[in-house]
Coordinates of C-alpha atoms in Angstrom, one line a residue:
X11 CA -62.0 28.9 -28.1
X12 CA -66.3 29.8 -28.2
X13 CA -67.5 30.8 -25.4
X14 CA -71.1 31.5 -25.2
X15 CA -73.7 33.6 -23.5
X16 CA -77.7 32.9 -23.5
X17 CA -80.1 35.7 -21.8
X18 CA -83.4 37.2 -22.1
X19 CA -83.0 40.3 -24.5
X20 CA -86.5 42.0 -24.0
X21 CA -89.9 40.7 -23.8
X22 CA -89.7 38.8 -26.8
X23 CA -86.2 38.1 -28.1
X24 CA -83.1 36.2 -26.6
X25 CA -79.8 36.9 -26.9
X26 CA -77.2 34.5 -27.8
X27 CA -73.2 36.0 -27.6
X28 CA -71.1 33.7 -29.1
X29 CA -67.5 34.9 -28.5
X30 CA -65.0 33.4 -31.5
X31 CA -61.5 33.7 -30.1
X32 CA -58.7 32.2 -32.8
X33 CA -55.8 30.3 -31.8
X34 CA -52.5 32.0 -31.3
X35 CA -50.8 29.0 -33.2
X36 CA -52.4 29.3 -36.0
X37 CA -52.6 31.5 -39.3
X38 CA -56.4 30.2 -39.5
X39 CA -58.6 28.8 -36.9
X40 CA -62.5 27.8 -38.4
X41 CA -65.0 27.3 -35.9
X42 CA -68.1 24.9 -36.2
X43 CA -71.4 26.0 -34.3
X44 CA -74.2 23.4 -35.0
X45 CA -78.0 24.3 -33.3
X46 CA -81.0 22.0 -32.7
X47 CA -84.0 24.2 -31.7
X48 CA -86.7 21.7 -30.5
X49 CA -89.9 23.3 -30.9
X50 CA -93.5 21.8 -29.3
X51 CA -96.0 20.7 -31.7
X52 CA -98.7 22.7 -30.6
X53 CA -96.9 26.1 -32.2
X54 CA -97.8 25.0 -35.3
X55 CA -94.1 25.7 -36.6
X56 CA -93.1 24.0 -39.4
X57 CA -91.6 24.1 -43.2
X58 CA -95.1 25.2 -44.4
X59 CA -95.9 27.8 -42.2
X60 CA -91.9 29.1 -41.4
X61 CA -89.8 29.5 -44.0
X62 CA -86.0 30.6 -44.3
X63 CA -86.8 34.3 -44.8
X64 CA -89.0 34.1 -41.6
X65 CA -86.0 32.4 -39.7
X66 CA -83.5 34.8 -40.8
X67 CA -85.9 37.6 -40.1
X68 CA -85.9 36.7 -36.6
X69 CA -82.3 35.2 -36.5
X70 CA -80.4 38.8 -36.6
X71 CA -77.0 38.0 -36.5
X72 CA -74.5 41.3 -36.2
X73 CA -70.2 40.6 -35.7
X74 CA -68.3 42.9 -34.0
X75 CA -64.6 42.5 -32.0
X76 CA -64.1 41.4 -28.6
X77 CA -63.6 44.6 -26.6
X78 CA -59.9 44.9 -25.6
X79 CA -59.4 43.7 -22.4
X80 CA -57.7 46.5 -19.4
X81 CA -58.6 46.3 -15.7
X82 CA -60.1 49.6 -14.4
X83 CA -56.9 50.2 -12.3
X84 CA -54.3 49.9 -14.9
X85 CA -57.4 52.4 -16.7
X86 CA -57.0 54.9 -14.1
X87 CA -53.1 55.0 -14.0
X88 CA -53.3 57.7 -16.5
X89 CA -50.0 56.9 -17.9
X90 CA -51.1 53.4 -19.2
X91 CA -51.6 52.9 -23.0
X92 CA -55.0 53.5 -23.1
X93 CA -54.6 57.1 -21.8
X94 CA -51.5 57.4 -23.7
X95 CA -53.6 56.9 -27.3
X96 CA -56.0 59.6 -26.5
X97 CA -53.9 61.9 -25.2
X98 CA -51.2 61.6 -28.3
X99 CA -54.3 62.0 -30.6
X100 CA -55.7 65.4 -29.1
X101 CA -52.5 66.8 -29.1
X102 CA -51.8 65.8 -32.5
X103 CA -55.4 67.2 -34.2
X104 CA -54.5 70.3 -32.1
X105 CA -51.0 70.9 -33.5
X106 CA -52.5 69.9 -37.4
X107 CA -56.3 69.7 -38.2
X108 CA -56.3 67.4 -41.1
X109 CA -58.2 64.4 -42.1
X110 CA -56.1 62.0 -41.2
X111 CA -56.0 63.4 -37.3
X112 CA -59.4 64.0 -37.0
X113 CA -60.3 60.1 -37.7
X114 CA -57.6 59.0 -35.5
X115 CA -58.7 60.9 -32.9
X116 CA -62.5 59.9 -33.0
X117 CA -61.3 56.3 -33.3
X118 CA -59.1 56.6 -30.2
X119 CA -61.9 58.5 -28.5
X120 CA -64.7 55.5 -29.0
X121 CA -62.4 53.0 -28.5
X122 CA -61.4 54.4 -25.0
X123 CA -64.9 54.7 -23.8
X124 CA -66.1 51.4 -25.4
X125 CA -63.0 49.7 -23.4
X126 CA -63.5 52.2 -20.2
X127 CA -67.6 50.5 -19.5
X128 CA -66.2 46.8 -20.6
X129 CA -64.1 47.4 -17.9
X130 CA -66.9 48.8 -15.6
X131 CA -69.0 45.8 -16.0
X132 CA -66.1 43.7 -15.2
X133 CA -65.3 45.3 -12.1
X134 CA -68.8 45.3 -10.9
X135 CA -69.3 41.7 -11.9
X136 CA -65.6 40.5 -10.1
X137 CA -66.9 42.3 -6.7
X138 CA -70.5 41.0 -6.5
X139 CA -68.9 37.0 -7.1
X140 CA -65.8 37.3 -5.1
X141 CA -66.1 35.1 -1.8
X142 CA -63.9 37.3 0.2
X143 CA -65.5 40.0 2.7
X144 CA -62.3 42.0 3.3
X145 CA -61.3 41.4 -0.5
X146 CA -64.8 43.0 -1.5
X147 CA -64.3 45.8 0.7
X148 CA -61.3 46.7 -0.6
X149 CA -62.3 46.7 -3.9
X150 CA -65.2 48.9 -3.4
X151 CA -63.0 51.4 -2.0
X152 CA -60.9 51.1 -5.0
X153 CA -63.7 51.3 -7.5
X154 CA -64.7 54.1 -6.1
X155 CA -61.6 56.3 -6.2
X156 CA -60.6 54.4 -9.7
X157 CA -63.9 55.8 -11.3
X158 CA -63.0 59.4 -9.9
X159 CA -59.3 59.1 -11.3
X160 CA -60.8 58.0 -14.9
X161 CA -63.2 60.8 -14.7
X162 CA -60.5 63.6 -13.7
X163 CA -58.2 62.7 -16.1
X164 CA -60.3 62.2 -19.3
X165 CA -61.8 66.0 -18.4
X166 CA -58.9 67.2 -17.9
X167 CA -58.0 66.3 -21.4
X168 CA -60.4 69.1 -22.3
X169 CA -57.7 72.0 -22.2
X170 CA -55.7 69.8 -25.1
X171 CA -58.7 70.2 -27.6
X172 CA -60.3 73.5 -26.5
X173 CA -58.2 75.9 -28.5
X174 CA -59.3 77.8 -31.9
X175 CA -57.6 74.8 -34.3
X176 CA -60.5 72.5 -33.3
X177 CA -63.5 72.7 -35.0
X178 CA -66.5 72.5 -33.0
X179 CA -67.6 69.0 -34.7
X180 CA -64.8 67.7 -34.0
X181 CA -64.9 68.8 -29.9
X182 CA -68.5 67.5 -29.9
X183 CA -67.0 64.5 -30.1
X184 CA -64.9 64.9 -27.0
X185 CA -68.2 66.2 -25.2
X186 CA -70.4 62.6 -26.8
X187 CA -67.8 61.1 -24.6
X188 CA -67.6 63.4 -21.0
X189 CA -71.5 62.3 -20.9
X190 CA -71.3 58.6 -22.3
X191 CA -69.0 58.5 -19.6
X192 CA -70.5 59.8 -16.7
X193 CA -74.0 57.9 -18.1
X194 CA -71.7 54.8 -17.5
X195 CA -70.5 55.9 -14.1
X196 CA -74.1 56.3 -12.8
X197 CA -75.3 53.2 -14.1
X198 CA -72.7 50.6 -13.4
X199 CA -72.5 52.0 -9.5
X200 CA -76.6 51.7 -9.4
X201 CA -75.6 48.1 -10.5
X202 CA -73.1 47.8 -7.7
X203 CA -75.4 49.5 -5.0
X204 CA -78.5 47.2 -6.2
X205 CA -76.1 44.0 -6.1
X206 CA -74.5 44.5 -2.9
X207 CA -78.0 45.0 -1.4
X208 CA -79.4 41.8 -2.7
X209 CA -76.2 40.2 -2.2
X210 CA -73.7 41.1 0.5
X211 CA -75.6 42.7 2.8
X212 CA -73.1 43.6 5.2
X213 CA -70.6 45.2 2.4
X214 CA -74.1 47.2 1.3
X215 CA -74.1 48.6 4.8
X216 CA -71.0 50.0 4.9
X217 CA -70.2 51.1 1.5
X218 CA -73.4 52.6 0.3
X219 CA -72.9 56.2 1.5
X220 CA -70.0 56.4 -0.5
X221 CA -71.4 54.6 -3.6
X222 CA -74.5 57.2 -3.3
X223 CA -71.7 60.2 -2.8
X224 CA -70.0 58.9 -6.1
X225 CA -73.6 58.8 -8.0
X226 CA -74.5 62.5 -6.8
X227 CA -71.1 64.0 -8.1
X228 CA -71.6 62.5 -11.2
X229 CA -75.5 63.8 -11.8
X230 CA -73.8 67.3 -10.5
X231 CA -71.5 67.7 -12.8
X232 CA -74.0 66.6 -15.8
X233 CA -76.3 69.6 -14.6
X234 CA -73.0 71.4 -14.5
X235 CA -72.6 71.0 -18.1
X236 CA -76.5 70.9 -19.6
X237 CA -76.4 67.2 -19.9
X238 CA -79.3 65.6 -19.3
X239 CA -80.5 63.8 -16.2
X240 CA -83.1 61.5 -14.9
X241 CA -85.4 63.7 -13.5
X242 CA -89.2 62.7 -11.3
X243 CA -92.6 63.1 -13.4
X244 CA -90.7 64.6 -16.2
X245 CA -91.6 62.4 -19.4
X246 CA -90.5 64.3 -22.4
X247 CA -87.0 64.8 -21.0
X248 CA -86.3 61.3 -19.3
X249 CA -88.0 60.4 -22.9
X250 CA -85.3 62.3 -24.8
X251 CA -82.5 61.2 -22.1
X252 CA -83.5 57.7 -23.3
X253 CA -83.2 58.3 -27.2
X254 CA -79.9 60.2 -26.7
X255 CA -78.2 57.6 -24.5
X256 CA -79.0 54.5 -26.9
X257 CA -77.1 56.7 -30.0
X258 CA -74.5 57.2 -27.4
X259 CA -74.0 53.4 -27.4
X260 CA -74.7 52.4 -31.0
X261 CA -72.2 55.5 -31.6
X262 CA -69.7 53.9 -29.7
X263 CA -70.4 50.2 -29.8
X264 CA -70.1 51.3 -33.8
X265 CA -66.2 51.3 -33.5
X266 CA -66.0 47.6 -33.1
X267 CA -68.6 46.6 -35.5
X268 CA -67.0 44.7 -38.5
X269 CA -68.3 45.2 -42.2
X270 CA -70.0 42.2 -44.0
X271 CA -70.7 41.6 -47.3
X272 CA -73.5 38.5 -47.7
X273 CA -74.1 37.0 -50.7
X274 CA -76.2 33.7 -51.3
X275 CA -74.1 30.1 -51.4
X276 CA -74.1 27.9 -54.1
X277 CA -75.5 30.3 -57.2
X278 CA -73.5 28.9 -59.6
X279 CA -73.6 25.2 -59.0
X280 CA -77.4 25.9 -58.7
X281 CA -77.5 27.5 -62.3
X282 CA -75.2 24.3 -63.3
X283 CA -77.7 22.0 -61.8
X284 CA -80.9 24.0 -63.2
X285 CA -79.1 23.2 -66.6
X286 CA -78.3 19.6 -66.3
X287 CA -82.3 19.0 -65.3
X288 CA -83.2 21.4 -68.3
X289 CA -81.1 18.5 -70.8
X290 CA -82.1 15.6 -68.9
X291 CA -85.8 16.7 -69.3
X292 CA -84.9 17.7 -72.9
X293 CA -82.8 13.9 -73.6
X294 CA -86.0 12.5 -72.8
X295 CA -88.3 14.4 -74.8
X296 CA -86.3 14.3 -77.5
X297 CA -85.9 10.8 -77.8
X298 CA -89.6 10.1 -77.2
X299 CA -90.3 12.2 -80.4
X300 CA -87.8 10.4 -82.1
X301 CA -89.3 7.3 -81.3
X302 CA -93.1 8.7 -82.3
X303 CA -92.1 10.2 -85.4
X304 CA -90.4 7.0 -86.1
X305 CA -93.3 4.7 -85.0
X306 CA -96.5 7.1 -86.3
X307 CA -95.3 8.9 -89.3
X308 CA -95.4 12.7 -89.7
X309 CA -98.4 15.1 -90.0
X310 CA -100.7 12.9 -88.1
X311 CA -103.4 13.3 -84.9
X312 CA -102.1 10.7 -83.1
X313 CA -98.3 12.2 -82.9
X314 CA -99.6 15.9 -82.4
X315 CA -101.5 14.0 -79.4
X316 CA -98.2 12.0 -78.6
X317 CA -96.4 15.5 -78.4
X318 CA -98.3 17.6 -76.2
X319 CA -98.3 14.9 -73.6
X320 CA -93.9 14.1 -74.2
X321 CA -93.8 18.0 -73.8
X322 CA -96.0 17.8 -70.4
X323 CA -94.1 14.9 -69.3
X324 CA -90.8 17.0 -70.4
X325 CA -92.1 19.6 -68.4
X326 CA -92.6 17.5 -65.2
X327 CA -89.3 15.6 -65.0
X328 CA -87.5 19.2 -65.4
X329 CA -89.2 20.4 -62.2
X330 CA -88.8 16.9 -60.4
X331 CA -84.6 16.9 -61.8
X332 CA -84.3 20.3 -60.4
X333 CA -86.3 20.1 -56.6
X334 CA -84.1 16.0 -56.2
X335 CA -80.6 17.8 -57.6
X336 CA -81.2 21.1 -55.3
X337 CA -82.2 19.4 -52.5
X338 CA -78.9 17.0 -52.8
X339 CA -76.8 19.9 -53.5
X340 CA -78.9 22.1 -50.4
X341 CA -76.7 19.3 -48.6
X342 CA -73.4 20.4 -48.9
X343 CA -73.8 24.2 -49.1
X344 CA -75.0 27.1 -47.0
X345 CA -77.6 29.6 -47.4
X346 CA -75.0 32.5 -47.4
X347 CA -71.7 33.4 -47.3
X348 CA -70.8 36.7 -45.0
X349 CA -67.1 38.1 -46.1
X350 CA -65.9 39.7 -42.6
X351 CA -64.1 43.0 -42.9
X352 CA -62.6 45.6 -40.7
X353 CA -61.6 48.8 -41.4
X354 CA -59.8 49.8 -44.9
X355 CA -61.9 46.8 -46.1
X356 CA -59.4 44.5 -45.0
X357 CA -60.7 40.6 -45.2
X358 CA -60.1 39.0 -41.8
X359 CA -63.0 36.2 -42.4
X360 CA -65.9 34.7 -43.9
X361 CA -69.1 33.4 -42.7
X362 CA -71.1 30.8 -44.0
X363 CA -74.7 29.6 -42.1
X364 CA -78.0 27.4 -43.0
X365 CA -81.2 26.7 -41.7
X366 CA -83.8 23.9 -42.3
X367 CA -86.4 21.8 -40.4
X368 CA -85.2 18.0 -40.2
X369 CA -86.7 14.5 -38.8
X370 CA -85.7 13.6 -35.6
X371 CA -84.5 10.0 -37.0
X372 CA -81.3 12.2 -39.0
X373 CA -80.4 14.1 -35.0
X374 CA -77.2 12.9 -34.1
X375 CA -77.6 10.3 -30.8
X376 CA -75.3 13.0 -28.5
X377 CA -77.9 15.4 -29.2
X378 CA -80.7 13.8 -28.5
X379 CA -79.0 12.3 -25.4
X380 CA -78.6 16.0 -24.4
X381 CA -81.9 16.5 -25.4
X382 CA -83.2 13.9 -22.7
X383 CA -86.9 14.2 -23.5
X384 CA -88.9 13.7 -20.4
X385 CA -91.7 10.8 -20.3
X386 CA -94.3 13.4 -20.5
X387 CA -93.0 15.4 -23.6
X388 CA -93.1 11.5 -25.6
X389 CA -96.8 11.2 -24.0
X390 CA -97.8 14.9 -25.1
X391 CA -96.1 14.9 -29.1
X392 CA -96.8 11.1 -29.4
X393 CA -97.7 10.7 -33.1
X394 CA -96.9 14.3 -34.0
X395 CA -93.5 14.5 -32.2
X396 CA -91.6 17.5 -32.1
X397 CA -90.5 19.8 -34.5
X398 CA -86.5 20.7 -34.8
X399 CA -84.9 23.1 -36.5
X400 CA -81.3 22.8 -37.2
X401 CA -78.9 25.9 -38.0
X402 CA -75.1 25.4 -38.8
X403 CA -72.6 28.3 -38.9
X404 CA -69.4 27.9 -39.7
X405 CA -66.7 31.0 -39.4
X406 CA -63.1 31.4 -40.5
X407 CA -60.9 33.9 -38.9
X408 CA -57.9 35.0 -39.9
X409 CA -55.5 35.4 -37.1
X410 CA -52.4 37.7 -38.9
X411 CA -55.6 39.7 -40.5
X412 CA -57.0 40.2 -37.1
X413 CA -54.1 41.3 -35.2
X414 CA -53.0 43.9 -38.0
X415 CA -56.2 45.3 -37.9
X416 CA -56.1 47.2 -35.2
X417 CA -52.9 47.4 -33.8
X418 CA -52.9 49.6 -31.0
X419 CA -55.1 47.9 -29.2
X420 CA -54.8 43.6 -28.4
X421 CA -57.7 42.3 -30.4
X422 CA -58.4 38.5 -29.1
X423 CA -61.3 37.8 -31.4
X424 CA -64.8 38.4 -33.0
X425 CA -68.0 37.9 -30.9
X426 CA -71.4 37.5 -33.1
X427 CA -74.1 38.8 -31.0
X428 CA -77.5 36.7 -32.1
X429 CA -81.3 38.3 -31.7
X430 CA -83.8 35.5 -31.9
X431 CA -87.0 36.8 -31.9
X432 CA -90.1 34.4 -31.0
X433 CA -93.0 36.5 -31.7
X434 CA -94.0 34.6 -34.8
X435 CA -93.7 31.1 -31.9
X436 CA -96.8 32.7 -30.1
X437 CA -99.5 33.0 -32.6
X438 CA -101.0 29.4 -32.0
X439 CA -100.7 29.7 -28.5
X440 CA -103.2 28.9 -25.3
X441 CA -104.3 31.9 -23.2
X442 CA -101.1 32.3 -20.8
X443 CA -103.6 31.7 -18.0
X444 CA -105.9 28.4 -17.4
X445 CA -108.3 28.3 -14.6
X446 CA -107.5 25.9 -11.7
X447 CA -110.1 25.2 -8.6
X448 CA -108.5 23.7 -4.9
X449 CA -111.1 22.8 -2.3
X450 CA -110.9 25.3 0.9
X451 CA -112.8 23.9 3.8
X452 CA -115.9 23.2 2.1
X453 CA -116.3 24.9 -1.3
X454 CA -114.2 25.3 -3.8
X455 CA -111.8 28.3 -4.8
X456 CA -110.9 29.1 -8.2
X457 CA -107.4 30.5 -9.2
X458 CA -105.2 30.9 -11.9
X459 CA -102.0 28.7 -13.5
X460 CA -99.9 29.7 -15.6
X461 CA -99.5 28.1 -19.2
X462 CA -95.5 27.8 -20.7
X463 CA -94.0 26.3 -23.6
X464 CA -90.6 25.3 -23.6
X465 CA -88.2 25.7 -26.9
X466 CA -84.8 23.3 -26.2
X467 CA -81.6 24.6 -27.7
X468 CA -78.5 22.5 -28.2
X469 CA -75.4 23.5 -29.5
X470 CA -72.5 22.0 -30.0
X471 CA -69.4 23.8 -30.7
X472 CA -66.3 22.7 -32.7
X473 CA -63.1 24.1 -33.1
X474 CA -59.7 21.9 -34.1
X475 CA -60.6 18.6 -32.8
X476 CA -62.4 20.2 -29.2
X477 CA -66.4 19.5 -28.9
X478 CA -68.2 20.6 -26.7
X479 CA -72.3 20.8 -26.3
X480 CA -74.7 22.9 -24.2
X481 CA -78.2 23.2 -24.0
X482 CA -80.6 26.0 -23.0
X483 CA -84.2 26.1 -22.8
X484 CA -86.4 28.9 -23.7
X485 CA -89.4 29.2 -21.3
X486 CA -92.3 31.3 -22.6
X487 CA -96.1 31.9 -23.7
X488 CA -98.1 34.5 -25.1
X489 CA -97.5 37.4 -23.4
X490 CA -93.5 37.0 -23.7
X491 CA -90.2 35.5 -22.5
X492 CA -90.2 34.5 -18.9
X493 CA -86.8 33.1 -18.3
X494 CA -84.2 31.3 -20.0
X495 CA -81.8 28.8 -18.2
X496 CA -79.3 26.6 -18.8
X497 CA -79.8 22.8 -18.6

């Protein structure tokens, strides 16, 4: 199964989650993930002026597992496995401080946090779309309590580690957690105050006195133990607060990310093709001289001048052999292979993915049916049309590989989080406003439109013999990313 996610990332890059989740059946499930970028004329985007290093520049591409899934009550519990992992590894680096403890318990330590906020967003997400009044005030009530539960019993967990066999490095670690947690706590409630308010109105009213109550603990105890706060006109520390929290989650978010090892596709057969256009060039070189020799004699001006011109016409068919044999062979292989590790450098997958502009005339029909061009983008690209990049990735998984890998925890799959950044899109851009006049009464009044472009995205996901297509559109100009929506 792919499931996907498309968002705006930050002023000037989307995100594009693509969650790879192998089948159960299977020892090996490959998934096929084919993307059409239609791109407006008027960019200026093109083979010439964007090439594959520019697209894989701004295509950053970075695999990680799919959090384990636990719901925030079975979290709270205490005695569920979750709770049960950390708790066996403190008291085990308590009892014998080696190496072999100390990783075990930082691993059990990010993963718990990791799955604790997947859990948080969630919950938060499950209250703001259920349908049910009486269902959502119930579980408010028992967010509320299950965050305080959490909170108790990881700090109480404290007393385990605190003792004179822990180094402190090692109870740092315990500490990076207390205020990554409590960070998380804060923000996922302001996300549930702030969505009840826009949305439920009525569940807003009575519930956000308690929500508030829950936020106020949490920033008290953080003062409590000298961690930092958001605090009014007080830029150097919110500044700091800001740099700390985002190594808090690439610390954390860390635990899941898998190694890779990319390497370019194709070398070989490459150097095998380079060869055969080296002899062909040479075949026919050497048989014109043959011919010349045979013809003009030896030692004379007209076969010296008879050779330079077979050894430029050598040199030309060489270059010609090579860019028609690459670009048949361009065909069939990737850009790169990605080998897809976890930890121990255990193989669980590969990766292979390509990039290139193509004509519209070589775009599958389905696409272009899901493309459906409006009468006014034919009229505005007429004679220049549109320009489309197509990007193939195609991932193995290895299903045994991925469930040995880390076996404490139920590991469904691999999600490859995507950064497409369009800041080289806006160069050739319009000014992002054009002046527009209305007549009021009897003069006219001058006011301002906005100018957009639109990039199309189609994909079209494969996996066994399941397809399946979507298509997004990336709505922009010059001063950033204002939306993106699905079609």
């Amino acid at each position: 199964m792919i499931n996907e996610t498309v968002k705006v990332h930050d002023k000037f890059s989307v995100e594009i989650k693509l969650g790879y989740e192998p089948r159960k059946d299977r020892k090996v499930s490959e998934f096929s993930i084919k993307t059409w970028l239609f791109i407006p004329s008027g960019l200026d985007i093109n083979s010439s002026t964007y090439t594959k290093e520019d697209f894989y520049n701004d295509f950053n591409s970075n695999i990680r597992l799919i959090t384990p899934t636990y719901l925030l009550r079975d979290i709270a519990l205490g005695d569920h496995s979750v709770f049960q992992y950390l708790e066996e590894a403190f008291h085990k680096l308590a009892n014998e401080s080696n190496s072999k403890n100390e990783a075990n318990y930082e691993y059990h330590i990010r993963m718990f946090h990791i799955i604790t906020r997947s859990a948080l967003r969630r919950e938060i997400q499950h209250i703001l779309q259920n349908e049910l009044p009486e269902d959502r005030q119930y579980l408010i009530d028992e967010y509320i309590s299950n965050v305080r539960k959490i909170g108790r019993h990881y700090r109480d967990l404290r007393r385990i580690v605190n003792v004179p066999t822990i180094q402190k490095e090692m109870f740092d670690y315990y500490l990076f957690g207390d205020e990554f947690m409590s960070n998380q706590f804060e923000q996922h409630s302001y996300y549930l105050h702030r969505g009840l308010q826009k949305m439920h109105h009525s569940d807003f009213e009575l519930s956000k006195d308690e929500i508030l109550r829950l936020v106020r603990e949490e920033v008290a105890y953080k003062r409590s133990k000298g961690y930092l706060v958001v605090e009014d006109k007080a830029h150097d520390k919110n500044r700091w607060l800001v740099h700390r929290r985002g190594a808090f989650n690439k610390y954390f978010e860390g635990q899941l990310l898998l190694n890779s090892r990319k390497k370019k596709e194709g070398v070989l057969a490459m150097q095998i093709l380079y060869s055969l256009a080296a002899g062909l060039a040479m075949i026919f070189g050497a048989a014109l001289t043959f011919l010349f020799q045979k013809s003009l004699g030896t030692f004379t001006m007209p076969l010296f001048v008879a050779l330079v011109i077979i050894y430029m016409l050598k040199d030309r068919i060489k270059d010609l052999s090579r860019l028609y044999l690459v670009g048949k062979i361009n065909k069939r292989f990737f850009d790169h292979k990605t080998v897809i590790r976890v930890k121990g450098d255990e193989e669980i997958g590969w990766c292979k993915e390509s990039f290139d502009f193509v004509r519209e005339d070589t775009v599958p029909l389905r696409v272009m049916k899901h493309r459906d061009r409006s009468r006014i983008v034919d009229v505005e690209s007429r004679g220049v049309g549109e320009k489309i990049i197509f990007y193939r990735k195609l991932l193995r998984l290895d299903r045994v590989a991925l469930d040995n890998s880390y076996g404490d925890y139920n590991i469904t799959g691999v999600v490859d989080i995507i950064r497409f950044n369009v800041s080289k899109f806006i160069q050739k851009m319009d000014n992002p406003e054009i002046p527009l006049y209305y007549l009021k009464d009897d003069d006219f009044e001058k006011i301002s439109g906005e100018k957009v472009y639109f990039v199309n995205m189609i994909f079209r996901f494969k996996l066994d013999n399941q397809t399946s297509y979507r298509r997004y559109r990336i709505i922009f100009n010059r001063r950033g990313i204002k939306k993106v929506e699905k079609v």
